[in-house]
mmCIF file of C-alpha atoms and ligand atoms in Angstrom:
data_model
loop_
_atom_site.group_PDB
_atom_site.id
_atom_site.type_symbol
_atom_site.label_atom_id
_atom_site.label_comp_id
_atom_site.label_asym_id
_atom_site.label_seq_id
_atom_site.Cartn_x
_atom_site.Cartn_y
_atom_site.Cartn_z
ATOM 1 C CA MET T 1 -164.013 -127.223 8.414
ATOM 2 C CA ALA T 2 -163.401 -128.720 5.017
ATOM 3 C CA MET T 3 -165.786 -127.887 2.216
ATOM 4 C CA TYR T 4 -166.904 -130.334 -0.432
ATOM 5 C CA CYS T 5 -168.688 -129.930 -3.679
ATOM 6 C CA GLY T 6 -169.676 -132.906 -5.807
ATOM 7 C CA GLY T 7 -167.041 -134.965 -4.071
ATOM 8 C CA TYR T 8 -164.314 -132.407 -4.687
ATOM 9 C CA ILE T 9 -162.560 -130.919 -1.687
ATOM 10 C CA LEU T 10 -162.459 -127.149 -1.938
ATOM 11 C CA ALA T 11 -160.469 -126.279 1.181
ATOM 12 C CA LEU T 12 -157.260 -127.556 2.704
ATOM 13 C CA VAL T 13 -157.883 -130.517 4.962
ATOM 14 C CA SER T 14 -154.310 -131.507 5.822
ATOM 15 C CA ARG T 15 -150.981 -129.677 5.850
ATOM 16 C CA TYR T 16 -149.987 -132.272 3.258
ATOM 17 C CA ASP T 17 -152.405 -130.628 0.833
ATOM 18 C CA LEU T 18 -150.054 -127.622 0.751
ATOM 19 C CA ALA T 19 -147.726 -127.287 -2.213
ATOM 20 C CA GLU T 20 -144.351 -125.681 -1.490
ATOM 21 C CA ALA T 21 -145.545 -122.486 -3.207
ATOM 22 C CA ASP T 22 -148.640 -122.462 -0.954
ATOM 23 C CA ILE T 23 -146.398 -122.506 2.112
ATOM 24 C CA ALA T 24 -144.513 -119.446 0.919
ATOM 25 C CA ALA T 25 -147.803 -117.670 0.136
ATOM 26 C CA LYS T 26 -149.098 -118.374 3.636
ATOM 27 C CA LEU T 27 -146.011 -116.870 5.270
ATOM 28 C CA PRO T 28 -145.803 -113.334 3.813
ATOM 29 C CA GLY T 29 -142.781 -111.371 4.951
ATOM 30 C CA GLN T 30 -140.701 -114.481 5.618
ATOM 31 C CA PRO T 31 -137.503 -115.115 3.666
ATOM 32 C CA ALA T 32 -137.965 -117.475 0.729
ATOM 33 C CA PHE T 33 -135.922 -120.310 2.253
ATOM 34 C CA ARG T 34 -138.437 -120.736 5.111
ATOM 35 C CA ALA T 35 -140.928 -122.507 2.840
ATOM 36 C CA ARG T 36 -138.252 -125.016 1.778
ATOM 37 C CA GLN T 37 -137.218 -125.513 5.432
ATOM 38 C CA ILE T 38 -140.807 -126.258 6.458
ATOM 39 C CA TRP T 39 -141.420 -128.471 3.433
ATOM 40 C CA ASP T 40 -138.283 -130.490 4.182
ATOM 41 C CA ALA T 41 -139.310 -130.910 7.803
ATOM 42 C CA MET T 42 -142.761 -132.185 6.822
ATOM 43 C CA TYR T 43 -141.347 -134.835 4.507
ATOM 44 C CA ARG T 44 -138.181 -135.754 6.391
ATOM 45 C CA GLY T 45 -139.672 -137.311 9.464
ATOM 46 C CA LEU T 46 -140.847 -134.315 11.475
ATOM 47 C CA ALA T 47 -144.603 -134.502 11.082
ATOM 48 C CA ASP T 48 -145.298 -131.147 12.770
ATOM 49 C CA PRO T 49 -143.300 -128.184 11.396
ATOM 50 C CA ALA T 50 -144.263 -126.137 14.499
ATOM 51 C CA GLY T 51 -141.669 -128.250 16.324
ATOM 52 C CA LEU T 52 -138.847 -127.213 13.993
ATOM 53 C CA SER T 53 -136.207 -125.711 16.280
ATOM 54 C CA SER T 54 -134.420 -123.843 13.487
ATOM 55 C CA LEU T 55 -137.469 -121.584 12.995
ATOM 56 C CA PRO T 56 -137.894 -118.336 14.958
ATOM 57 C CA LEU T 57 -140.224 -118.841 17.933
ATOM 58 C CA SER T 58 -142.782 -116.345 16.636
ATOM 59 C CA LEU T 59 -143.055 -118.250 13.355
ATOM 60 C CA ARG T 60 -143.429 -121.552 15.197
ATOM 61 C CA GLY T 61 -146.302 -119.999 17.124
ATOM 62 C CA GLU T 62 -147.871 -118.738 13.904
ATOM 63 C CA ILE T 63 -147.660 -122.210 12.352
ATOM 64 C CA ALA T 64 -148.999 -123.899 15.468
ATOM 65 C CA SER T 65 -152.092 -121.694 15.506
ATOM 66 C CA SER T 66 -152.816 -121.833 11.773
ATOM 67 C CA ALA T 67 -155.442 -124.356 10.621
ATOM 68 C CA ASP T 68 -153.689 -124.567 7.246
ATOM 69 C CA PHE T 69 -150.630 -126.110 8.879
ATOM 70 C CA GLY T 70 -152.685 -128.468 11.033
ATOM 71 C CA PRO T 71 -152.826 -132.249 10.620
ATOM 72 C CA GLY T 72 -155.683 -133.788 8.667
ATOM 73 C CA LEU T 73 -155.774 -136.941 10.768
ATOM 74 C CA GLU T 74 -156.615 -137.119 14.434
ATOM 75 C CA GLU T 75 -155.864 -140.472 16.047
ATOM 76 C CA VAL T 76 -159.062 -141.975 17.472
ATOM 77 C CA ARG T 77 -157.560 -145.349 18.279
ATOM 78 C CA ARG T 78 -154.439 -147.390 17.582
ATOM 79 C CA LEU T 79 -154.566 -151.182 17.767
ATOM 80 C CA GLU T 80 -151.744 -153.707 17.564
ATOM 81 C CA ASP T 81 -151.738 -157.340 16.481
ATOM 82 C CA ASP T 82 -149.255 -160.101 15.548
ATOM 83 C CA GLY T 83 -146.984 -159.193 18.471
ATOM 84 C CA GLY T 84 -146.896 -155.518 17.551
ATOM 85 C CA SER T 85 -145.881 -156.087 13.936
ATOM 86 C CA THR T 86 -149.322 -155.094 12.619
ATOM 87 C CA VAL T 87 -150.696 -151.714 13.643
ATOM 88 C CA LYS T 88 -154.094 -150.326 12.717
ATOM 89 C CA TRP T 89 -155.086 -146.680 13.120
ATOM 90 C CA LEU T 90 -158.550 -145.294 13.200
ATOM 91 C CA TRP T 91 -158.311 -141.625 12.203
ATOM 92 C CA ARG T 92 -160.928 -138.892 12.405
ATOM 93 C CA LEU T 93 -160.736 -136.422 9.526
ATOM 94 C CA LYS T 94 -161.495 -132.727 9.930
ATOM 95 C CA ASP T 95 -165.142 -133.163 8.942
ATOM 96 C CA GLY T 96 -165.659 -136.085 11.341
ATOM 97 C CA ALA T 97 -165.380 -138.915 8.793
ATOM 98 C CA VAL T 98 -163.374 -141.893 10.041
ATOM 99 C CA ILE T 99 -160.847 -143.893 8.026
ATOM 100 C CA GLU T 100 -158.335 -146.659 8.733
ATOM 101 C CA THR T 101 -154.670 -147.256 7.929
ATOM 102 C CA VAL T 102 -152.714 -150.481 8.552
ATOM 103 C CA LEU T 103 -148.938 -150.810 8.927
ATOM 104 C CA MET T 104 -147.313 -154.232 8.531
ATOM 105 C CA LEU T 105 -143.755 -154.637 9.768
ATOM 106 C CA TYR T 106 -141.759 -157.538 8.300
ATOM 107 C CA PRO T 107 -138.108 -158.377 8.904
ATOM 108 C CA ARG T 108 -136.932 -156.725 5.705
ATOM 109 C CA ARG T 109 -139.781 -154.444 4.690
ATOM 110 C CA ALA T 110 -142.494 -152.251 6.112
ATOM 111 C CA THR T 111 -145.726 -151.834 4.185
ATOM 112 C CA VAL T 112 -148.512 -149.365 4.815
ATOM 113 C CA CYS T 113 -152.019 -150.009 3.529
ATOM 114 C CA VAL T 114 -153.735 -146.653 2.954
ATOM 115 C CA SER T 115 -157.340 -145.592 2.424
ATOM 116 C CA SER T 116 -158.175 -143.517 -0.647
ATOM 117 C CA GLN T 117 -161.800 -142.760 0.269
ATOM 118 C CA ALA T 118 -163.910 -142.596 3.420
ATOM 119 C CA GLY T 119 -166.076 -145.628 2.709
ATOM 120 C CA CYS T 120 -166.451 -147.019 -0.802
ATOM 121 C CA ALA T 121 -169.133 -146.944 -3.475
ATOM 122 C CA MET T 122 -168.095 -150.197 -5.197
ATOM 123 C CA ALA T 123 -170.321 -152.237 -2.841
ATOM 124 C CA CYS T 124 -168.311 -155.468 -3.142
ATOM 125 C CA ARG T 125 -170.484 -157.902 -1.202
ATOM 126 C CA PHE T 126 -167.680 -159.578 0.750
ATOM 127 C CA CYS T 127 -165.910 -156.371 1.806
ATOM 128 C CA ALA T 128 -166.742 -154.583 5.075
ATOM 129 C CA THR T 129 -166.053 -151.144 3.564
ATOM 130 C CA GLY T 130 -168.295 -151.965 0.583
ATOM 131 C CA GLN T 131 -171.028 -153.067 2.965
ATOM 132 C CA ALA T 132 -170.857 -149.732 4.854
ATOM 133 C CA GLY T 133 -171.206 -147.427 1.833
ATOM 134 C CA PHE T 134 -169.525 -144.301 0.514
ATOM 135 C CA LEU T 135 -168.904 -141.055 2.354
ATOM 136 C CA ARG T 136 -166.369 -139.032 0.343
ATOM 137 C CA HIS T 137 -163.079 -138.915 -1.512
ATOM 138 C CA LEU T 138 -159.885 -138.260 0.434
ATOM 139 C CA SER T 139 -157.636 -135.397 -0.598
ATOM 140 C CA ARG T 140 -154.057 -135.906 -1.725
ATOM 141 C CA GLY T 141 -152.904 -134.622 1.665
ATOM 142 C CA GLU T 142 -155.082 -137.019 3.633
ATOM 143 C CA ILE T 143 -153.574 -139.956 1.726
ATOM 144 C CA VAL T 144 -149.992 -138.683 1.997
ATOM 145 C CA GLU T 145 -150.422 -137.964 5.718
ATOM 146 C CA GLN T 146 -151.375 -141.613 6.374
ATOM 147 C CA VAL T 147 -148.032 -142.625 4.839
ATOM 148 C CA VAL T 148 -146.062 -140.009 6.789
ATOM 149 C CA ARG T 149 -147.663 -141.007 10.100
ATOM 150 C CA ALA T 150 -147.052 -144.729 9.479
ATOM 151 C CA ALA T 151 -143.464 -144.060 8.355
ATOM 152 C CA SER T 152 -142.715 -142.111 11.507
ATOM 153 C CA TYR T 153 -144.214 -144.892 13.649
ATOM 154 C CA ALA T 154 -142.092 -147.547 11.847
ATOM 155 C CA LYS T 155 -138.972 -145.447 12.406
ATOM 156 C CA ASP T 156 -139.673 -144.719 16.084
ATOM 157 C CA HIS T 157 -140.934 -148.169 17.129
ATOM 158 C CA SER T 158 -138.841 -150.575 15.115
ATOM 159 C CA ALA T 159 -136.145 -148.444 13.514
ATOM 160 C CA GLN T 160 -137.479 -149.487 10.118
ATOM 161 C CA ARG T 161 -137.783 -147.430 6.987
ATOM 162 C CA LEU T 162 -141.174 -147.594 5.314
ATOM 163 C CA SER T 163 -140.572 -149.429 2.035
ATOM 164 C CA ASN T 164 -143.958 -150.143 0.431
ATOM 165 C CA VAL T 165 -147.310 -148.430 0.056
ATOM 166 C CA VAL T 166 -150.451 -150.287 -1.031
ATOM 167 C CA PHE T 167 -153.725 -148.539 -1.890
ATOM 168 C CA MET T 168 -155.689 -151.428 -0.430
ATOM 169 C CA GLY T 169 -157.405 -149.768 2.522
ATOM 170 C CA MET T 170 -160.849 -148.228 2.368
ATOM 171 C CA GLY T 171 -162.039 -147.003 -0.994
ATOM 172 C CA GLU T 172 -161.522 -147.487 -4.708
ATOM 173 C CA PRO T 173 -158.393 -145.508 -5.632
ATOM 174 C CA LEU T 174 -159.201 -145.244 -9.335
ATOM 175 C CA ALA T 175 -162.634 -143.759 -8.549
ATOM 176 C CA ASN T 176 -160.704 -140.974 -6.771
ATOM 177 C CA TYR T 177 -158.162 -140.679 -9.538
ATOM 178 C CA ARG T 178 -157.007 -137.113 -8.980
ATOM 179 C CA SER T 179 -156.041 -137.556 -5.322
ATOM 180 C CA THR T 180 -154.652 -141.060 -5.851
ATOM 181 C CA SER T 181 -152.372 -140.061 -8.683
ATOM 182 C CA ALA T 182 -151.247 -136.851 -6.929
ATOM 183 C CA ALA T 183 -150.599 -138.719 -3.668
ATOM 184 C CA ALA T 184 -148.659 -141.509 -5.393
ATOM 185 C CA GLY T 185 -146.545 -138.850 -7.125
ATOM 186 C CA THR T 186 -145.793 -137.095 -3.820
ATOM 187 C CA ILE T 187 -145.049 -140.368 -2.039
ATOM 188 C CA SER T 188 -142.429 -141.302 -4.614
ATOM 189 C CA ALA T 189 -140.972 -137.816 -5.125
ATOM 190 C CA GLU T 190 -140.909 -136.571 -1.526
ATOM 191 C CA LEU T 191 -140.858 -139.695 0.638
ATOM 192 C CA GLY T 192 -138.375 -141.575 -1.520
ATOM 193 C CA ILE T 193 -140.520 -144.674 -2.091
ATOM 194 C CA SER T 194 -139.942 -146.099 -5.544
ATOM 195 C CA PRO T 195 -143.069 -146.147 -7.762
ATOM 196 C CA ARG T 196 -142.500 -149.914 -8.148
ATOM 197 C CA ARG T 197 -143.172 -150.237 -4.435
ATOM 198 C CA ILE T 198 -146.441 -148.328 -4.670
ATOM 199 C CA THR T 199 -149.348 -150.643 -5.464
ATOM 200 C CA ILE T 200 -152.613 -149.261 -6.760
ATOM 201 C CA SER T 201 -155.370 -151.830 -6.342
ATOM 202 C CA THR T 202 -158.629 -151.606 -8.279
ATOM 203 C CA VAL T 203 -161.837 -153.523 -8.889
ATOM 204 C CA GLY T 204 -161.036 -152.873 -12.573
ATOM 205 C CA ILE T 205 -162.121 -149.331 -13.437
ATOM 206 C CA VAL T 206 -160.915 -149.469 -17.029
ATOM 207 C CA PRO T 207 -160.793 -145.702 -17.783
ATOM 208 C CA GLY T 208 -158.748 -145.254 -14.586
ATOM 209 C CA ILE T 209 -156.296 -147.958 -15.693
ATOM 210 C CA ARG T 210 -155.994 -146.199 -19.057
ATOM 211 C CA ARG T 211 -155.329 -142.858 -17.376
ATOM 212 C CA LEU T 212 -152.667 -144.521 -15.264
ATOM 213 C CA ILE T 213 -151.087 -145.976 -18.427
ATOM 214 C CA SER T 214 -150.906 -142.460 -19.864
ATOM 215 C CA GLU T 215 -148.900 -141.310 -16.828
ATOM 216 C CA ALA T 216 -146.188 -143.848 -17.767
ATOM 217 C CA LYS T 217 -145.051 -144.425 -14.173
ATOM 218 C CA PRO T 218 -143.945 -147.908 -13.095
ATOM 219 C CA TYR T 219 -146.434 -148.331 -10.244
ATOM 220 C CA THR T 220 -147.586 -151.834 -9.410
ATOM 221 C CA LEU T 221 -151.140 -152.335 -10.628
ATOM 222 C CA ALA T 222 -153.268 -154.872 -8.748
ATOM 223 C CA ILE T 223 -156.622 -156.000 -10.082
ATOM 224 C CA SER T 224 -159.118 -157.542 -7.689
ATOM 225 C CA LEU T 225 -160.298 -160.373 -9.886
ATOM 226 C CA HIS T 226 -161.783 -163.025 -7.559
ATOM 227 C CA SER T 227 -163.713 -164.764 -10.346
ATOM 228 C CA LEU T 228 -163.416 -165.290 -14.089
ATOM 229 C CA ASP T 229 -167.095 -165.934 -14.607
ATOM 230 C CA ASN T 230 -168.892 -162.649 -15.368
ATOM 231 C CA ASP T 231 -172.108 -163.654 -13.553
ATOM 232 C CA THR T 232 -170.288 -164.734 -10.399
ATOM 233 C CA ARG T 233 -167.987 -161.717 -10.520
ATOM 234 C CA THR T 234 -170.915 -159.332 -10.913
ATOM 235 C CA GLU T 235 -172.525 -160.918 -7.886
ATOM 236 C CA LEU T 236 -169.337 -160.328 -5.880
ATOM 237 C CA ILE T 237 -168.284 -157.001 -7.440
ATOM 238 C CA PRO T 238 -171.295 -155.121 -8.887
ATOM 239 C CA GLN T 239 -168.945 -152.814 -10.836
ATOM 240 C CA ASN T 240 -168.235 -155.820 -13.087
ATOM 241 C CA ARG T 241 -171.512 -154.987 -14.853
ATOM 242 C CA ILE T 242 -169.824 -151.892 -16.262
ATOM 243 C CA TYR T 243 -166.276 -153.150 -16.841
ATOM 244 C CA GLY T 244 -166.382 -156.904 -17.320
ATOM 245 C CA ILE T 245 -163.596 -159.435 -17.512
ATOM 246 C CA ASP T 246 -162.741 -158.992 -21.228
ATOM 247 C CA ALA T 247 -162.406 -155.195 -20.924
ATOM 248 C CA ILE T 248 -160.267 -155.585 -17.805
ATOM 249 C CA ALA T 249 -158.024 -158.171 -19.504
ATOM 250 C CA GLU T 250 -157.469 -155.857 -22.456
ATOM 251 C CA ALA T 251 -156.578 -152.911 -20.202
ATOM 252 C CA ALA T 252 -154.247 -155.144 -18.158
ATOM 253 C CA LYS T 253 -152.440 -156.278 -21.333
ATOM 254 C CA ASP T 254 -152.031 -152.661 -22.412
ATOM 255 C CA TRP T 255 -150.671 -151.798 -18.955
ATOM 256 C CA THR T 256 -147.972 -154.444 -19.255
ATOM 257 C CA LYS T 257 -147.168 -153.439 -22.834
ATOM 258 C CA ALA T 258 -146.822 -149.771 -21.856
ATOM 259 C CA THR T 259 -144.975 -150.105 -18.541
ATOM 260 C CA GLY T 260 -143.232 -153.481 -18.789
ATOM 261 C CA ARG T 261 -144.721 -154.250 -15.354
ATOM 262 C CA ARG T 262 -146.722 -157.375 -14.767
ATOM 263 C CA VAL T 263 -150.140 -157.000 -13.238
ATOM 264 C CA SER T 264 -150.988 -158.496 -9.823
ATOM 265 C CA LEU T 265 -154.196 -160.489 -9.859
ATOM 266 C CA GLU T 266 -155.895 -160.560 -6.455
ATOM 267 C CA TRP T 267 -157.935 -163.643 -5.632
ATOM 268 C CA ALA T 268 -159.691 -163.954 -2.250
ATOM 269 C CA CYS T 269 -160.320 -167.694 -1.926
ATOM 270 C CA MET T 270 -163.942 -168.459 -1.058
ATOM 271 C CA LYS T 271 -164.914 -171.984 -0.192
ATOM 272 C CA GLY T 272 -166.813 -173.614 -3.054
ATOM 273 C CA VAL T 273 -167.170 -170.316 -4.935
ATOM 274 C CA ASN T 274 -163.790 -169.776 -6.624
ATOM 275 C CA ASP T 275 -161.424 -172.398 -5.148
ATOM 276 C CA ARG T 276 -162.412 -175.441 -7.230
ATOM 277 C CA PRO T 277 -159.966 -177.218 -9.574
ATOM 278 C CA GLU T 278 -161.721 -175.747 -12.628
ATOM 279 C CA ASP T 279 -161.279 -172.239 -11.165
ATOM 280 C CA ALA T 280 -157.553 -172.898 -10.789
ATOM 281 C CA GLY T 281 -157.297 -174.060 -14.422
ATOM 282 C CA GLN T 282 -159.139 -171.011 -15.723
ATOM 283 C CA LEU T 283 -157.166 -168.580 -13.531
ATOM 284 C CA ALA T 284 -153.800 -170.105 -14.471
ATOM 285 C CA ARG T 285 -154.621 -169.750 -18.192
ATOM 286 C CA PHE T 286 -155.770 -166.159 -17.713
ATOM 287 C CA ALA T 287 -152.666 -165.216 -15.709
ATOM 288 C CA ARG T 288 -150.303 -166.879 -18.184
ATOM 289 C CA GLU T 289 -151.844 -165.026 -21.098
ATOM 290 C CA LEU T 290 -151.475 -161.693 -19.310
ATOM 291 C CA ARG T 291 -148.095 -162.587 -17.818
ATOM 292 C CA GLY T 292 -149.732 -161.609 -14.516
ATOM 293 C CA HIS T 293 -148.815 -162.611 -10.981
ATOM 294 C CA ILE T 294 -151.506 -164.163 -8.782
ATOM 295 C CA ASN T 295 -151.911 -163.152 -5.138
ATOM 296 C CA LEU T 296 -154.037 -165.548 -3.122
ATOM 297 C CA ILE T 297 -155.559 -164.761 0.238
ATOM 298 C CA PRO T 298 -158.296 -166.579 2.099
ATOM 299 C CA LEU T 299 -161.493 -164.515 2.283
ATOM 300 C CA ASN T 300 -161.680 -162.786 5.662
ATOM 301 C CA PRO T 301 -164.989 -162.929 7.450
ATOM 302 C CA THR T 302 -167.149 -159.784 7.410
ATOM 303 C CA PRO T 303 -170.513 -159.269 9.088
ATOM 304 C CA GLY T 304 -172.572 -158.832 5.923
ATOM 305 C CA TRP T 305 -171.556 -161.786 3.747
ATOM 306 C CA PRO T 306 -172.173 -165.466 4.353
ATOM 307 C CA ALA T 307 -169.423 -167.017 2.167
ATOM 308 C CA THR T 308 -166.523 -168.445 4.133
ATOM 309 C CA GLY T 309 -162.859 -168.313 3.302
ATOM 310 C CA SER T 310 -161.057 -171.404 2.059
ATOM 311 C CA SER T 311 -159.011 -173.159 4.755
ATOM 312 C CA PRO T 312 -155.213 -172.756 4.695
ATOM 313 C CA GLN T 313 -154.960 -176.303 3.287
ATOM 314 C CA GLU T 314 -157.462 -175.493 0.528
ATOM 315 C CA VAL T 315 -155.567 -172.298 -0.336
ATOM 316 C CA ALA T 316 -152.303 -174.267 -0.450
ATOM 317 C CA GLY T 317 -153.909 -176.916 -2.692
ATOM 318 C CA PHE T 318 -155.307 -174.218 -4.989
ATOM 319 C CA ALA T 319 -151.887 -172.530 -5.143
ATOM 320 C CA GLN T 320 -150.258 -175.847 -6.055
ATOM 321 C CA ARG T 321 -152.691 -176.368 -8.945
ATOM 322 C CA LEU T 322 -151.862 -172.883 -10.241
ATOM 323 C CA LEU T 323 -148.134 -173.573 -9.991
ATOM 324 C CA ASP T 324 -148.532 -176.935 -11.711
ATOM 325 C CA ALA T 325 -150.343 -175.141 -14.529
ATOM 326 C CA GLY T 326 -147.358 -172.804 -14.955
ATOM 327 C CA ALA T 327 -148.697 -169.684 -13.245
ATOM 328 C CA SER T 328 -146.767 -167.341 -10.963
ATOM 329 C CA VAL T 329 -148.360 -167.297 -7.489
ATOM 330 C CA THR T 330 -147.891 -165.895 -3.980
ATOM 331 C CA VAL T 331 -150.022 -166.774 -0.983
ATOM 332 C CA ARG T 332 -150.380 -163.548 0.994
ATOM 333 C CA ASP T 333 -150.138 -163.795 4.752
ATOM 334 C CA ASN T 334 -153.138 -162.731 6.677
ATOM 335 C CA ARG T 335 -152.220 -159.902 9.039
ATOM 336 C CA GLY T 336 -154.320 -158.137 11.605
ATOM 337 C CA THR T 337 -157.369 -160.402 11.740
ATOM 338 C CA SER T 338 -157.910 -159.961 15.492
ATOM 339 C CA ILE T 339 -157.955 -156.155 15.198
ATOM 340 C CA ALA T 340 -160.174 -156.311 12.081
ATOM 341 C CA GLY T 341 -157.256 -154.855 10.187
ATOM 342 C CA ALA T 342 -157.060 -157.580 7.547
ATOM 343 C CA CYS T 343 -158.051 -157.223 3.898
ATOM 344 C CA GLY T 344 -161.658 -156.221 3.524
ATOM 345 C CA GLN T 345 -162.256 -155.763 7.239
ATOM 346 C CA LEU T 346 -161.747 -152.005 7.365
ATOM 347 C CA ALA T 347 -165.044 -150.302 8.098
ATOM 348 C CA GLY T 348 -164.204 -147.396 10.396
ATOM 349 C CA ALA T 349 -166.516 -144.838 8.850
ATOM 350 C CA GLY T 350 -169.538 -147.045 9.225
ATOM 351 C CA GLN T 351 -169.131 -149.251 12.229
ATOM 352 C CA ALA T 352 -167.017 -147.149 14.568
ATOM 353 C CA GLU T 353 -168.983 -143.946 14.317
ATOM 354 C CA GLY T 354 -172.262 -144.877 12.683
ATOM 355 C CA THR T 355 -171.699 -142.273 9.997
ATOM 356 C CA ALA T 356 -171.898 -144.432 6.887
ATOM 357 C CA CYS T 357 -173.886 -143.083 4.047
ATOM 358 C CA SER T 358 -174.551 -144.406 0.613
ATOM 359 C CA ALA T 359 -174.058 -142.381 -2.483
ATOM 360 C CA THR T 360 -172.633 -142.903 -5.887
ATOM 361 C CA THR T 361 -169.100 -141.723 -6.273
ATOM 362 C CA PRO T 362 -168.145 -139.244 -8.964
ATOM 363 C CA MET T 363 -165.056 -140.134 -10.957
ATOM 364 C CA ALA T 364 -162.426 -137.629 -9.937
HETATM 365 N N1 SAH I 401 -161.055 -150.992 -4.043
HETATM 366 C C1 SAH I 401 -159.759 -151.540 -4.268
HETATM 367 C C2 SAH I 401 -158.842 -151.481 -3.078
HETATM 368 C C3 SAH I 401 -159.385 -151.804 -1.714
HETATM 369 S S1 SAH I 401 -159.704 -153.468 -1.296
HETATM 370 C C4 SAH I 401 -159.875 -152.964 -4.772
HETATM 371 O O1 SAH I 401 -160.967 -153.517 -4.755
HETATM 372 O O2 SAH I 401 -158.894 -153.515 -5.236
HETATM 373 C C5 SAH I 401 -158.142 -154.297 -1.234
HETATM 374 C C6 SAH I 401 -158.234 -155.777 -1.532
HETATM 375 O O3 SAH I 401 -158.891 -156.498 -0.468
HETATM 376 C C7 SAH I 401 -159.028 -156.090 -2.792
HETATM 377 O O4 SAH I 401 -158.367 -157.081 -3.538
HETATM 378 C C8 SAH I 401 -160.324 -156.624 -2.231
HETATM 379 O O5 SAH I 401 -161.049 -157.410 -3.145
HETATM 380 C C9 SAH I 401 -159.820 -157.404 -1.037
HETATM 381 N N2 SAH I 401 -160.864 -157.752 -0.060
HETATM 382 C C10 SAH I 401 -161.977 -157.051 0.225
HETATM 383 N N3 SAH I 401 -162.703 -157.698 1.168
HETATM 384 C C11 SAH I 401 -162.009 -158.819 1.473
HETATM 385 C C12 SAH I 401 -162.216 -159.889 2.402
HETATM 386 N N4 SAH I 401 -163.290 -159.907 3.180
HETATM 387 N N5 SAH I 401 -161.296 -160.872 2.465
HETATM 388 C C13 SAH I 401 -160.192 -160.834 1.686
HETATM 389 N N6 SAH I 401 -159.923 -159.858 0.808
HETATM 390 C C14 SAH I 401 -160.824 -158.856 0.699
#
């Protein structure tokens, strides 16, 4: 059983929480190269080191029976959509919390959308996870394991190499800074995914953005903007009360100055709320000034929020206005809607198991 204290995880909850030195320490009497062998197996496509045939049988047995080498994620359910090219997992963690992971297979890339927390304390009104509340932070290992499991599925089912990781599942990654930054580091160093293909998406936690700047790694930073009017944005994203639009814009400029990477600006199009011509004008100006790239997506329906998403035609019209005003824009495709695996529809901890709880999240 994992132990938690003030949101910090005190015990190992996934074999991916082990550092290479921890592996050696847990196998006293074994030659030094065993730890490297096991480490390599864990990160080179063999999720369970107990299945490593080059290890002596007795050691395989020892690993198989040790909780420290156990997985952190138990598959509760796996759902497929879009003809099998979108896969959603519902995982149970060691303490019973439930999280979700979504894999999207495209012809030339495979992207996994990972959760960074069980639930979320940001309480964004239009987001199913925000509606369900916060349970706890995930550990580095629990985040990394989602990527490993999705990568092995992509390899086995469509012979594809996982190419992109987005921190856009459940949770606010920059409110769980320690695990997010450690997991992103492991994903690039051990799983060979370039930091540029790792996207960290935030409501705009400015101190977290500044900490990320100080790491000087070329991750992709996505900011969930959705409105450029502070009152409207606060209504949608309560956290805007603390870090408003001006503070976010300043941090985003500093990010680009420090890393040379342009910021992605996320905009979920809501009918009559943020898809009017004046919204397009304001957003285009804002994006141009920041040299940011706009990602549009229609708002997905969630049980607890009445606003409806703009129609595909309205999104296309909005995108055209942005382009005409000189902004750089992508309209994101909407994967996984029928398995509730689309943006903002992940709510496993609350709806699947009835375990949601509300609490404020400490900044890790
Ligand atoms: N907490 C982080 C990451 C998780 S949410 C963040 O807010 O960025 C990932 C993205 O999905 C965010 O841009 C979020 O605003 C968006 N989103 C949430 N609910 C949505 C919904 N119902 N429809 C469309 N996008 C949604």
